[in-house]
CSV table of C-alpha atoms in Angstrom, one decimal:
chain,number,residue,atom,x,y,z
A,1,GLU,CA,69.3,121.0,90.8
A,2,VAL,CA,72.9,118.3,91.5
A,3,GLN,CA,73.9,116.6,88.3
A,4,LEU,CA,76.3,113.7,87.7
A,5,VAL,CA,76.3,112.8,83.8
A,6,GLU,CA,78.8,110.5,82.5
A,7,SER,CA,80.2,110.2,79.7
A,8,ALA,CA,79.8,106.5,77.1
A,9,GLY,CA,80.8,103.6,78.0
A,10,GLY,CA,81.2,101.3,75.0
A,11,LEU,CA,83.0,97.9,74.0
A,12,VAL,CA,87.0,97.5,74.8
A,13,LYS,CA,89.0,94.0,74.1
A,14,PRO,CA,90.5,92.4,77.5
A,15,GLY,CA,93.7,94.5,78.2
A,16,GLY,CA,92.6,97.8,76.6
A,17,SER,CA,91.9,101.0,78.6
A,18,LEU,CA,88.7,103.1,78.6
A,19,ARG,CA,88.4,106.7,80.4
A,20,LEU,CA,85.2,107.3,82.0
A,21,SER,CA,84.3,111.1,83.2
A,22,CYS,CA,82.0,112.3,84.7
A,23,ALA,CA,80.5,116.4,84.4
A,24,ALA,CA,78.4,117.1,87.8
A,25,SER,CA,76.5,120.2,88.0
A,26,GLY,CA,74.2,122.4,90.9
A,27,PHE,CA,76.8,121.6,93.6
A,28,THR,CA,80.0,123.1,94.8
A,29,PHE,CA,82.0,120.7,93.1
A,30,ASP,CA,85.6,121.3,95.0
A,31,ASN,CA,83.4,120.8,98.1
A,32,TYR,CA,82.9,117.2,97.5
A,33,ALA,CA,84.7,114.2,97.8
A,34,MET,CA,83.4,111.8,95.0
A,35,TYR,CA,83.2,108.2,93.7
A,36,TRP,CA,82.6,105.3,91.6
A,37,VAL,CA,80.6,102.1,92.5
A,38,ARG,CA,80.1,99.7,89.5
A,39,GLN,CA,77.5,97.0,89.0
A,40,ALA,CA,78.3,93.9,86.8
A,41,PRO,CA,75.1,93.0,85.3
A,42,GLY,CA,72.8,91.0,87.5
A,43,LYS,CA,75.3,91.5,90.1
A,44,GLY,CA,75.1,93.7,93.5
A,45,LEU,CA,77.2,96.9,93.7
A,46,GLU,CA,80.6,97.3,94.3
A,47,TRP,CA,82.7,100.3,95.5
A,48,VAL,CA,85.9,101.3,93.2
A,49,SER,CA,87.4,103.8,94.2
A,50,ALA,CA,87.2,107.6,96.2
A,51,ILE,CA,89.4,110.7,95.6
A,52,SER,CA,88.8,113.9,97.9
A,53,SER,CA,87.6,117.3,97.3
A,54,GLU,CA,91.4,118.1,96.8
A,55,SER,CA,92.4,115.4,95.6
A,56,ARG,CA,94.6,114.4,98.5
A,57,TYR,CA,93.2,111.1,99.4
A,58,ILE,CA,92.8,108.4,97.2
A,59,TYR,CA,91.8,104.5,97.4
A,60,TYR,CA,90.5,102.1,95.4
A,61,ALA,CA,89.2,98.5,96.1
A,62,ASP,CA,91.4,95.9,96.0
A,63,SER,CA,90.3,94.4,92.2
A,64,VAL,CA,91.4,97.3,90.5
A,65,GLN,CA,94.5,98.4,92.6
A,66,GLY,CA,97.1,99.3,90.2
A,67,ARG,CA,94.9,98.9,87.0
A,68,PHE,CA,92.5,102.2,87.5
A,69,THR,CA,93.4,105.2,88.3
A,70,ILE,CA,90.5,108.3,89.9
A,71,SER,CA,90.9,112.4,88.9
A,72,ARG,CA,89.0,114.8,89.1
A,73,ASP,CA,89.4,118.7,87.9
A,74,ASN,CA,87.6,121.2,89.7
A,75,ALA,CA,88.1,123.9,87.3
A,76,LYS,CA,86.1,121.8,84.6
A,77,THR,CA,83.7,119.9,87.4
A,78,SER,CA,84.6,116.7,86.0
A,79,LEU,CA,85.7,113.8,87.7
A,80,TYR,CA,87.7,110.8,85.7
A,81,LEU,CA,88.3,106.9,85.3
A,82,GLN,CA,90.9,105.6,83.4
A,83,MET,CA,90.9,102.0,83.6
A,84,ASP,CA,94.0,100.0,81.9
A,85,SER,CA,94.6,96.3,81.9
A,86,LEU,CA,90.8,95.8,81.4
A,87,ARG,CA,89.3,92.0,82.3
A,88,ALA,CA,86.2,90.7,81.3
A,89,GLU,CA,85.0,91.0,85.0
A,90,ASP,CA,85.4,94.5,84.7
A,91,THR,CA,82.3,94.5,82.7
A,92,ALA,CA,79.9,96.6,84.7
A,93,VAL,CA,77.4,99.6,85.1
A,94,TYR,CA,80.0,102.5,86.0
A,95,TYR,CA,78.4,104.9,88.9
A,96,CYS,CA,79.8,108.3,88.9
A,97,ALA,CA,78.4,109.3,92.4
A,98,ARG,CA,78.8,111.9,95.3
A,99,ARG,CA,79.9,111.2,98.7
A,100,ALA,CA,78.0,113.1,101.5
A,101,TYR,CA,79.7,116.2,102.6
A,102,SER,CA,80.0,115.0,106.5
A,103,GLY,CA,79.3,111.2,106.0
A,104,TYR,CA,80.5,108.4,103.9
A,105,GLU,CA,77.5,107.4,102.1
A,106,VAL,CA,76.4,108.1,98.6
A,107,ASP,CA,73.7,110.9,98.4
A,108,TYR,CA,73.6,111.5,94.1
A,109,TRP,CA,74.1,109.0,92.0
A,110,GLY,CA,74.6,109.2,88.0
A,111,GLN,CA,72.6,107.7,85.2
A,112,GLY,CA,75.1,105.2,85.1
A,113,THR,CA,77.7,104.2,82.0
A,114,LEU,CA,77.9,100.0,80.1
A,115,VAL,CA,81.6,99.3,80.2
A,116,THR,CA,81.7,96.1,78.2
A,117,VAL,CA,85.5,93.9,78.3
A,118,SER,CA,84.9,91.4,75.3
A,119,SER,CA,86.9,90.1,72.9
B,1,GLN,CA,82.1,87.6,98.0
B,2,SER,CA,81.1,90.8,99.2
B,3,ALA,CA,82.4,92.4,102.7
B,4,LEU,CA,79.1,92.5,104.1
B,5,THR,CA,76.6,89.8,104.8
B,6,GLN,CA,72.5,90.2,103.6
B,7,PRO,CA,70.5,87.7,103.1
B,8,ALA,CA,69.6,87.0,99.5
B,9,SER,CA,65.7,87.4,99.5
B,10,VAL,CA,63.1,88.6,102.1
B,11,SER,CA,59.6,88.6,101.5
B,12,GLY,CA,56.2,90.5,102.8
B,13,SER,CA,52.4,90.7,102.7
B,14,PRO,CA,51.2,94.2,102.1
B,15,GLY,CA,51.0,95.6,105.0
B,16,GLN,CA,53.6,93.8,106.8
B,17,SER,CA,57.0,94.9,108.1
B,18,ILE,CA,60.6,93.2,107.1
B,19,THR,CA,63.8,93.6,108.5
B,20,ILE,CA,67.1,93.2,106.2
B,21,SER,CA,70.2,92.3,108.1
B,22,CYS,CA,73.7,93.3,107.4
B,23,THR,CA,76.7,91.5,108.8
B,24,GLY,CA,80.1,93.1,108.8
B,25,THR,CA,83.1,92.8,111.5
B,26,SER,CA,84.2,95.2,113.6
B,27,SER,CA,86.5,97.2,111.1
B,28,ASP,CA,83.4,98.7,109.9
B,29,VAL,CA,79.9,97.7,110.7
B,30,GLY,CA,80.5,97.1,114.5
B,31,GLY,CA,83.1,99.9,114.8
B,32,TYR,CA,81.7,103.1,113.1
B,33,ASN,CA,77.8,104.6,112.9
B,34,TYR,CA,78.7,105.2,108.9
B,35,VAL,CA,76.0,102.3,107.9
B,36,SER,CA,74.2,103.6,104.4
B,37,TRP,CA,70.5,101.5,103.1
B,38,TYR,CA,70.4,101.8,99.5
B,39,GLN,CA,67.1,101.1,97.4
B,40,GLN,CA,67.6,100.6,94.0
B,41,HIS,CA,64.3,99.4,91.3
B,42,PRO,CA,65.5,97.6,88.0
B,43,GLY,CA,67.2,99.8,85.3
B,44,LYS,CA,67.7,102.2,88.0
B,45,ALA,CA,70.6,104.2,89.7
B,46,PRO,CA,70.4,103.4,93.3
B,47,LYS,CA,68.9,105.9,96.0
B,48,LEU,CA,69.4,106.8,99.8
B,49,MET,CA,67.0,105.5,102.1
B,50,ILE,CA,69.1,105.8,105.4
B,51,TYR,CA,72.6,106.8,106.4
B,52,ASP,CA,74.3,106.7,109.8
B,53,VAL,CA,73.0,104.3,111.0
B,54,SER,CA,69.3,105.4,110.9
B,55,ASN,CA,69.0,108.9,109.7
B,56,ARG,CA,66.4,109.4,107.0
B,57,PRO,CA,67.9,111.8,103.8
B,58,SER,CA,64.7,114.8,103.4
B,59,GLY,CA,62.0,112.7,101.5
B,60,VAL,CA,62.5,109.4,102.3
B,61,SER,CA,59.5,107.5,104.1
B,62,ASN,CA,59.2,107.3,107.7
B,63,ARG,CA,58.0,103.9,107.2
B,64,PHE,CA,62.1,103.1,106.6
B,65,SER,CA,64.4,103.1,109.6
B,66,GLY,CA,67.6,101.7,110.5
B,67,SER,CA,69.3,100.0,113.2
B,68,LYS,CA,72.4,98.6,114.7
B,69,SER,CA,73.5,95.7,117.5
B,70,GLY,CA,76.8,94.9,117.7
B,71,ASN,CA,78.2,94.0,113.9
B,72,THR,CA,74.7,93.7,112.4
B,73,ALA,CA,72.8,96.7,110.8
B,74,SER,CA,69.4,96.2,110.1
B,75,LEU,CA,66.8,98.2,107.6
B,76,THR,CA,63.3,97.6,108.8
B,77,ILE,CA,60.3,98.5,106.5
B,78,SER,CA,56.8,98.8,108.1
B,79,GLY,CA,53.7,98.6,105.9
B,80,LEU,CA,55.2,97.2,102.8
B,81,GLN,CA,54.0,98.7,99.6
B,82,ALA,CA,54.3,97.7,96.4
B,83,ASP,CA,56.6,99.8,95.4
B,84,ASP,CA,59.0,99.0,97.9
B,85,GLU,CA,59.5,95.9,96.0
B,86,ALA,CA,63.5,96.2,95.0
B,87,ASP,CA,66.5,95.4,95.6
B,88,TYR,CA,68.8,97.0,99.0
B,89,TYR,CA,72.4,96.9,99.4
B,90,CYS,CA,73.8,98.1,103.1
B,91,SER,CA,77.1,99.9,102.8
B,92,SER,CA,79.8,101.3,105.9
B,93,TYR,CA,83.3,102.9,106.1
B,94,THR,CA,85.6,100.6,106.9
B,95,SER,CA,89.2,101.1,108.6
B,96,THR,CA,90.6,98.5,106.2
B,97,HIS,CA,92.9,100.3,103.3
B,98,ILE,CA,89.2,100.4,100.8
B,99,LEU,CA,87.3,102.5,102.9
B,100,VAL,CA,83.7,101.8,101.9
B,101,VAL,CA,82.3,98.4,101.7
B,102,PHE,CA,79.5,97.4,99.8
B,103,GLY,CA,77.1,94.1,101.0
B,104,GLY,CA,75.5,91.8,98.7
B,105,GLY,CA,71.7,92.6,98.0
B,106,THR,CA,68.5,91.5,99.2
B,107,LYS,CA,65.8,91.6,96.8
B,108,LEU,CA,62.4,92.3,98.3
B,109,THR,CA,59.5,90.3,97.1
B,110,VAL,CA,55.9,92.5,97.5
B,111,LEU,CA,54.1,89.2,97.6
């Protein structure tokens, strides 16, 4: 069974940093690209970042470019999102997501973790 | 403002059919067959319903179907059921520098 389990989020002050992790299991992690997708309270889904299976290709949404860093450790079957210079508008549930093997859709989602940026 | 445009809400009665549109550009929806649709119930993670414009993952009811014409993709739900009431999001690959875009979401109400 595919499982994606995000680390706990939390409350962070504006300008602060937080690192999210996602533990993957039930599939061959290093065969799949991975995404982070977020959802602000009461709002829609927003794609945040993507990383290819061997970390060769990395993409970011314009809203987080230069502030967030995606990475992965295939030996630990884990995905990470380092979030720096956090802003109030980064407040959201962050989902770890597996990109389908041959397309660009998400075929599996984590349960999500809430990150709140507030003073 | 989302990159893909969806109606904010649609509604239908049980047994009826509804269609949700998703309009993009030639850089995303119109240029590639990588449109997907997700269903999200309140407080839950999204669920993949359609991928590559019109393909259904295993386990998804054949009441859900997808299509595309030009820069607009559509999700049709036939034989509406109470449990179909949820938010629906489209998504597409984009040839711009960011890779993936989502629509703003459509709230489906089953009357």
